[in-house]
Amino acid sequence: LGGRGAVRFVVENLGTKTSPSWSFTAALPTYPFHVFQSTSQQPLAPGERIEFTIGFDSVSDIPSAGVFTVNVDPTNSIFEVSESNNVAKVTLPILH
């Protein structure tokens, strides 16, 4: 338990219309478990993307807890034909 970690990820508008303002949540692989809630983000035009880096302390050393999950538009406030690409989950290697 302990140490610092960071995750870098990209959000891209794959649609054909400019998005309204939006937000995201990120479940961090920390102990105790923490969910980061973003502030309102700027609209994205079709094909536009933005890169985020989230740093965090108290990295969990529990193998099953090394999962990072990001959810774009977690409240489903943006109408989309498909919402299947709004959540990404990855298991991060915890290096000691």
Short mmCIF file of C-alpha atoms in Angstrom, two decimals:
data_model
loop_
_atom_site.label_atom_id
_atom_site.label_comp_id
_atom_site.label_asym_id
_atom_site.label_seq_id
_atom_site.Cartn_x
_atom_site.Cartn_y
_atom_site.Cartn_z
CA LEU A 1 0.00 0.00 0.00
CA GLY A 2 1.26 3.43 -0.83
CA GLY A 3 3.21 4.97 -3.61
CA ARG A 4 2.01 7.20 -6.39
CA GLY A 5 0.38 6.31 -9.67
CA ALA A 6 -0.91 8.04 -12.77
CA VAL A 7 -3.17 7.21 -15.68
CA ARG A 8 -3.31 8.97 -19.04
CA PHE A 9 -6.37 8.61 -21.28
CA VAL A 10 -8.02 10.29 -24.26
CA VAL A 11 -11.66 11.24 -24.79
CA GLU A 12 -12.68 11.67 -28.42
CA ASN A 13 -15.96 12.74 -30.01
CA LEU A 14 -16.68 9.92 -32.47
CA GLY A 15 -20.06 11.40 -33.40
CA THR A 16 -21.16 13.78 -36.14
CA LYS A 17 -22.26 16.68 -33.91
CA THR A 18 -20.50 18.93 -31.40
CA SER A 19 -21.12 17.71 -27.88
CA PRO A 20 -22.52 19.92 -25.17
CA SER A 21 -20.44 20.39 -22.01
CA TRP A 22 -19.81 17.03 -20.37
CA SER A 23 -18.08 15.43 -17.40
CA PHE A 24 -16.48 12.14 -16.44
CA THR A 25 -15.83 9.98 -13.41
CA ALA A 26 -12.73 7.89 -12.83
CA ALA A 27 -12.55 5.00 -10.35
CA LEU A 28 -8.96 4.96 -9.12
CA PRO A 29 -6.98 1.91 -7.96
CA THR A 30 -6.38 3.31 -4.49
CA TYR A 31 -6.91 2.23 -0.92
CA PRO A 32 -9.31 3.40 0.25
CA PHE A 33 -11.19 3.26 -3.05
CA HIS A 34 -11.79 6.69 -4.59
CA VAL A 35 -13.94 7.96 -7.47
CA PHE A 36 -12.76 11.21 -9.05
CA GLN A 37 -15.55 13.46 -10.39
CA SER A 38 -14.45 15.94 -13.06
CA THR A 39 -15.69 19.46 -13.42
CA SER A 40 -17.67 20.42 -16.52
CA GLN A 41 -15.56 19.93 -19.65
CA GLN A 42 -15.60 21.98 -22.84
CA PRO A 43 -17.72 20.83 -25.81
CA LEU A 44 -15.92 18.64 -28.35
CA ALA A 45 -16.47 18.98 -32.10
CA PRO A 46 -16.68 15.79 -34.21
CA GLY A 47 -13.24 14.17 -34.33
CA GLU A 48 -11.89 16.44 -31.58
CA ARG A 49 -10.10 14.82 -28.65
CA ILE A 50 -8.66 15.78 -25.31
CA GLU A 51 -6.02 14.01 -23.23
CA PHE A 52 -6.18 13.75 -19.44
CA THR A 53 -3.61 12.63 -16.89
CA ILE A 54 -4.79 11.80 -13.37
CA GLY A 55 -2.23 11.31 -10.63
CA PHE A 56 -3.08 9.70 -7.31
CA ASP A 57 -1.58 8.58 -3.99
CA SER A 58 -2.18 5.48 -1.87
CA VAL A 59 -1.97 2.94 -4.69
CA SER A 60 -3.66 -0.27 -3.60
CA ASP A 61 -1.47 -3.36 -3.35
CA ILE A 62 -4.49 -5.68 -3.55
CA PRO A 63 -4.20 -7.40 -6.97
CA SER A 64 -7.94 -7.27 -7.68
CA ALA A 65 -8.00 -3.55 -6.84
CA GLY A 66 -5.66 -2.46 -9.65
CA VAL A 67 -8.55 -1.57 -11.95
CA PHE A 68 -8.98 1.91 -13.45
CA THR A 69 -12.39 2.74 -14.88
CA VAL A 70 -13.40 5.96 -16.63
CA ASN A 71 -17.01 6.82 -17.46
CA VAL A 72 -17.72 9.72 -19.81
CA ASP A 73 -21.19 11.21 -19.30
CA PRO A 74 -21.92 9.06 -16.20
CA THR A 75 -25.36 10.66 -15.75
CA ASN A 76 -26.38 9.96 -19.36
CA SER A 77 -27.26 13.62 -19.85
CA ILE A 78 -26.03 13.65 -23.47
CA PHE A 79 -28.28 12.01 -26.06
CA GLU A 80 -26.28 9.53 -28.13
CA VAL A 81 -27.29 6.86 -30.63
CA SER A 82 -24.92 4.47 -28.85
CA GLU A 83 -23.52 4.85 -25.35
CA SER A 84 -21.50 1.65 -25.56
CA ASN A 85 -18.17 3.48 -25.84
CA ASN A 86 -18.61 5.75 -22.81
CA VAL A 87 -16.93 3.41 -20.31
CA ALA A 88 -13.37 2.08 -20.44
CA LYS A 89 -11.83 -0.27 -17.90
CA VAL A 90 -8.26 -1.51 -17.64
CA THR A 91 -6.33 -3.50 -15.05
CA LEU A 92 -3.11 -1.71 -14.22
CA PRO A 93 0.06 -3.52 -13.20
CA ILE A 94 1.00 -2.61 -9.64
CA LEU A 95 4.79 -2.43 -9.53
CA HIS A 96 6.57 -2.65 -6.18
#
